[in-house]
Coordinates of C-alpha atoms in Angstrom, one line a residue:
M423 CA -41.0 44.0 60.0
Y424 CA -40.5 40.9 62.2
P425 CA -37.1 40.2 63.5
R426 CA -35.2 37.3 62.0
P427 CA -35.1 34.1 64.0
I428 CA -31.8 33.5 65.9
L429 CA -30.1 30.4 64.7
K430 CA -28.9 28.2 67.5
K431 CA -25.5 26.5 67.3
A432 CA -25.2 22.7 67.3
K433 CA -22.2 20.5 67.3
M434 CA -20.9 17.0 66.5
V435 CA -18.4 15.9 69.1
L436 CA -16.0 12.9 68.9
I437 CA -16.3 11.2 72.3
D438 CA -13.7 8.4 71.6
S439 CA -10.4 8.8 73.4
S440 CA -8.5 8.5 70.1
S441 CA -9.1 10.4 66.9
P442 CA -8.6 9.3 63.3
D443 CA -5.5 10.2 61.4
V444 CA -6.8 12.8 59.0
K445 CA -4.9 15.8 57.5
L446 CA -6.8 19.1 57.6
S447 CA -6.0 22.2 55.6
N448 CA -6.7 24.4 58.6
M449 CA -4.6 23.0 61.4
T450 CA -6.2 25.3 64.0
L451 CA -9.5 23.4 63.8
S452 CA -10.2 20.7 66.4
K453 CA -10.3 17.1 65.1
K454 CA -12.9 16.3 67.8
K455 CA -15.6 18.9 67.2
I456 CA -17.6 20.3 64.3
Q457 CA -19.8 23.3 65.2
F458 CA -22.4 24.8 62.9
Q459 CA -25.6 26.9 62.9
F460 CA -28.7 24.6 63.1
N461 CA -32.3 25.4 62.3
P462 CA -33.8 22.1 61.2
K463 CA -36.9 21.6 59.2
E464 CA -37.3 18.3 60.9
L465 CA -35.5 16.1 63.4
S466 CA -36.4 12.4 63.0
L467 CA -36.0 10.1 66.1
N468 CA -36.8 6.4 65.7
R469 CA -36.5 3.4 68.1
S470 CA -36.2 -0.2 66.9
V471 CA -37.3 -3.0 69.2
S472 CA -37.2 -6.6 67.9
V473 CA -40.2 -8.6 69.2
N474 CA -41.7 -11.9 68.5
P475 CA -44.9 -13.8 69.6
G476 CA -44.6 -15.7 72.8
D477 CA -44.4 -19.5 72.9
R478 CA -47.9 -19.9 74.3
E479 CA -50.9 -20.0 71.9
P480 CA -49.1 -18.7 68.8
D481 CA -52.3 -18.7 66.7
S482 CA -54.2 -16.7 69.2
Y483 CA -54.9 -13.0 68.5
Y484 CA -53.9 -12.3 72.1
S485 CA -50.7 -14.4 72.2
P486 CA -48.0 -12.9 74.4
I487 CA -45.4 -10.6 73.0
K488 CA -41.7 -10.8 74.0
V489 CA -38.4 -9.3 73.0
D490 CA -36.4 -11.9 71.0
G491 CA -33.1 -11.1 72.8
K492 CA -31.6 -8.9 70.1
S493 CA -30.2 -5.5 71.0
T494 CA -32.3 -2.4 70.5
Y495 CA -31.1 1.0 69.5
D496 CA -32.3 4.5 68.7
E497 CA -31.8 6.2 65.4
L498 CA -31.6 10.0 64.8
S499 CA -31.7 11.5 61.3
F500 CA -31.3 15.2 60.4
E501 CA -29.9 17.6 57.8
L502 CA -27.1 20.1 58.6
T503 CA -25.7 22.9 56.4
L504 CA -22.0 23.7 56.3
D505 CA -21.7 27.2 54.9
Q506 CA -18.2 28.7 54.7
S507 CA -19.4 31.7 52.7
A508 CA -21.9 32.8 55.4
S509 CA -19.2 32.4 58.1
S510 CA -16.7 34.6 56.1
M511 CA -19.3 37.3 55.9
A512 CA -19.8 37.2 59.7
V513 CA -16.1 37.4 60.4
T514 CA -15.5 40.5 58.3
A515 CA -17.4 43.7 57.9
G516 CA -17.3 43.6 54.1
T517 CA -13.6 44.5 53.8
F518 CA -10.3 42.8 54.8
F519 CA -7.0 44.5 55.6
L520 CA -3.9 42.8 54.1
P521 CA -1.2 42.6 56.9
V522 CA 1.6 43.8 54.6
T523 CA 0.1 46.6 52.5
K524 CA -2.7 47.6 54.9
A525 CA -4.9 48.1 51.9
E526 CA -8.6 47.4 52.0
V527 CA -9.7 44.5 49.8
P528 CA -13.4 43.8 49.1
L529 CA -14.6 40.5 50.6
T530 CA -15.6 39.2 47.1
L531 CA -11.9 39.5 46.1
M532 CA -10.5 37.8 49.1
P533 CA -9.1 34.3 48.2
T534 CA -10.3 31.4 50.3
T535 CA -6.7 30.6 51.2
F536 CA -7.0 33.4 53.8
L537 CA -10.0 31.9 55.5
P538 CA -8.2 29.2 57.6
S539 CA -6.1 32.0 59.3
L540 CA -9.3 33.8 60.2
G541 CA -10.7 30.7 61.9
V542 CA -13.6 30.3 59.5
P543 CA -15.1 26.8 59.4
N544 CA -13.9 25.0 56.4
V545 CA -16.5 23.0 54.5
K546 CA -14.0 20.6 53.0
D547 CA -12.3 19.9 56.3
S548 CA -15.7 19.4 58.1
V549 CA -16.9 16.9 55.6
M550 CA -13.5 15.1 55.8
L551 CA -13.9 14.9 59.6
L552 CA -17.4 13.5 59.4
Y553 CA -16.2 10.9 56.8
A554 CA -13.2 10.0 59.0
W555 CA -15.5 9.4 61.9
T556 CA -17.3 6.6 60.0
M557 CA -14.0 4.6 59.7
I558 CA -13.1 1.6 61.9
V559 CA -11.4 2.7 65.1
D560 CA -8.8 -0.2 65.1
P561 CA -9.3 -3.0 62.6
S562 CA -6.6 -5.1 64.3
K563 CA -8.6 -5.3 67.6
I564 CA -11.9 -7.2 67.5
E565 CA -13.2 -5.3 70.5
K566 CA -12.8 -2.0 68.6
N567 CA -14.1 -3.3 65.3
R568 CA -16.6 -0.4 65.1
P569 CA -16.8 3.2 63.9
Y570 CA -15.9 6.1 66.2
F571 CA -18.5 7.1 68.8
V572 CA -19.9 10.7 68.4
R573 CA -22.4 12.9 70.1
F574 CA -24.8 15.3 68.5
E575 CA -25.7 18.3 70.8
W576 CA -28.3 21.0 70.1
N577 CA -29.4 23.0 73.1
K578 CA -30.5 20.4 75.7
F579 CA -31.0 17.7 73.1
K580 CA -28.2 15.1 73.0
F581 CA -27.8 11.9 71.1
S582 CA -24.8 9.5 71.2
G583 CA -23.8 6.7 68.9
V584 CA -22.1 6.0 65.5
I585 CA -22.7 7.6 62.2
S586 CA -24.4 5.0 60.1
K587 CA -25.2 7.1 57.0
L588 CA -23.6 10.2 55.5
D589 CA -25.0 11.9 52.4
V590 CA -23.2 15.0 51.2
K591 CA -24.3 17.4 48.5
Y592 CA -22.1 20.4 47.6
T593 CA -24.2 23.3 46.5
M594 CA -21.7 26.2 46.2
F595 CA -18.1 26.5 45.0
D596 CA -15.4 29.1 44.8
S597 CA -13.9 30.1 41.5
D598 CA -11.1 27.6 42.0
G599 CA -13.5 24.8 42.8
T600 CA -13.2 24.9 46.6
P601 CA -16.6 23.8 48.2
L602 CA -18.1 26.7 50.1
R603 CA -21.5 25.2 51.0
A604 CA -22.7 21.7 51.6
K605 CA -25.9 20.0 52.7
V606 CA -25.3 16.9 54.7
D607 CA -27.9 14.2 55.7
V608 CA -26.7 12.4 58.8
T609 CA -28.1 9.3 60.5
I610 CA -26.8 8.2 63.9
K611 CA -27.6 4.9 65.5
G612 CA -27.1 4.7 69.3
R613 CA -28.8 6.1 72.4
L614 CA -30.8 9.2 73.2
G615 CA -28.9 11.2 75.8
E616 CA -25.4 11.7 76.9
A617 CA -24.2 8.1 76.7
S618 CA -20.5 7.3 77.4
V619 CA -18.3 5.2 75.3
E620 CA -18.7 2.4 77.9
D621 CA -22.5 2.7 77.6
L622 CA -22.5 2.5 73.9
A623 CA -20.0 -0.4 73.9
G624 CA -22.4 -2.6 76.1
K625 CA -23.4 -1.1 79.4
V626 CA -26.5 0.7 78.1
E627 CA -28.3 0.4 81.4
N628 CA -26.4 3.4 82.8
T629 CA -27.3 5.7 79.9
K630 CA -28.3 9.2 80.9
T631 CA -31.5 10.2 79.0
T632 CA -32.5 13.7 78.2
S633 CA -35.7 15.5 77.4
I634 CA -36.4 16.8 73.9

């Protein structure tokens, strides 16, 4: 029997100096990082460059091509799975000891309200963080009229930018309706590599690229 493949961890990190004002049910979780197991079926990387024909001989098949002066960007699309049920199985060995009675309680009977105290990733909180990162940093300041800058990191692969699309589908729920698993399609527009906030805000020539 072949060994099961080891899933690598990936993470989404908020690289802005400030963080959105969002209330989480698990206050021990960081508001600047979401970590998850990642084994993608596909990772789509696209680059958009706006070009036009040159001014000379526009009707010629070999007319020159030039960039029309508009900004260019890279686009990364991928699917991630947030699975609270799988994490709870990894934290326990099938049973859980109540601190007061010392009695063993089967994992299937353990309420999800205990999970935050165990440090288990919370699907609802993770989705809420991703959603909050798509909000405007400071609507009162024109120079910050943009979403928060984030970075996706998986092994040596890094991509920095803003979340331009978020599609969430909940696929498993607890008996009380609490989401336990979600599939999230994410699209990030920005720069391939470990770009800084200053790079993404305008100084893209200093962006550090990375190999895939």
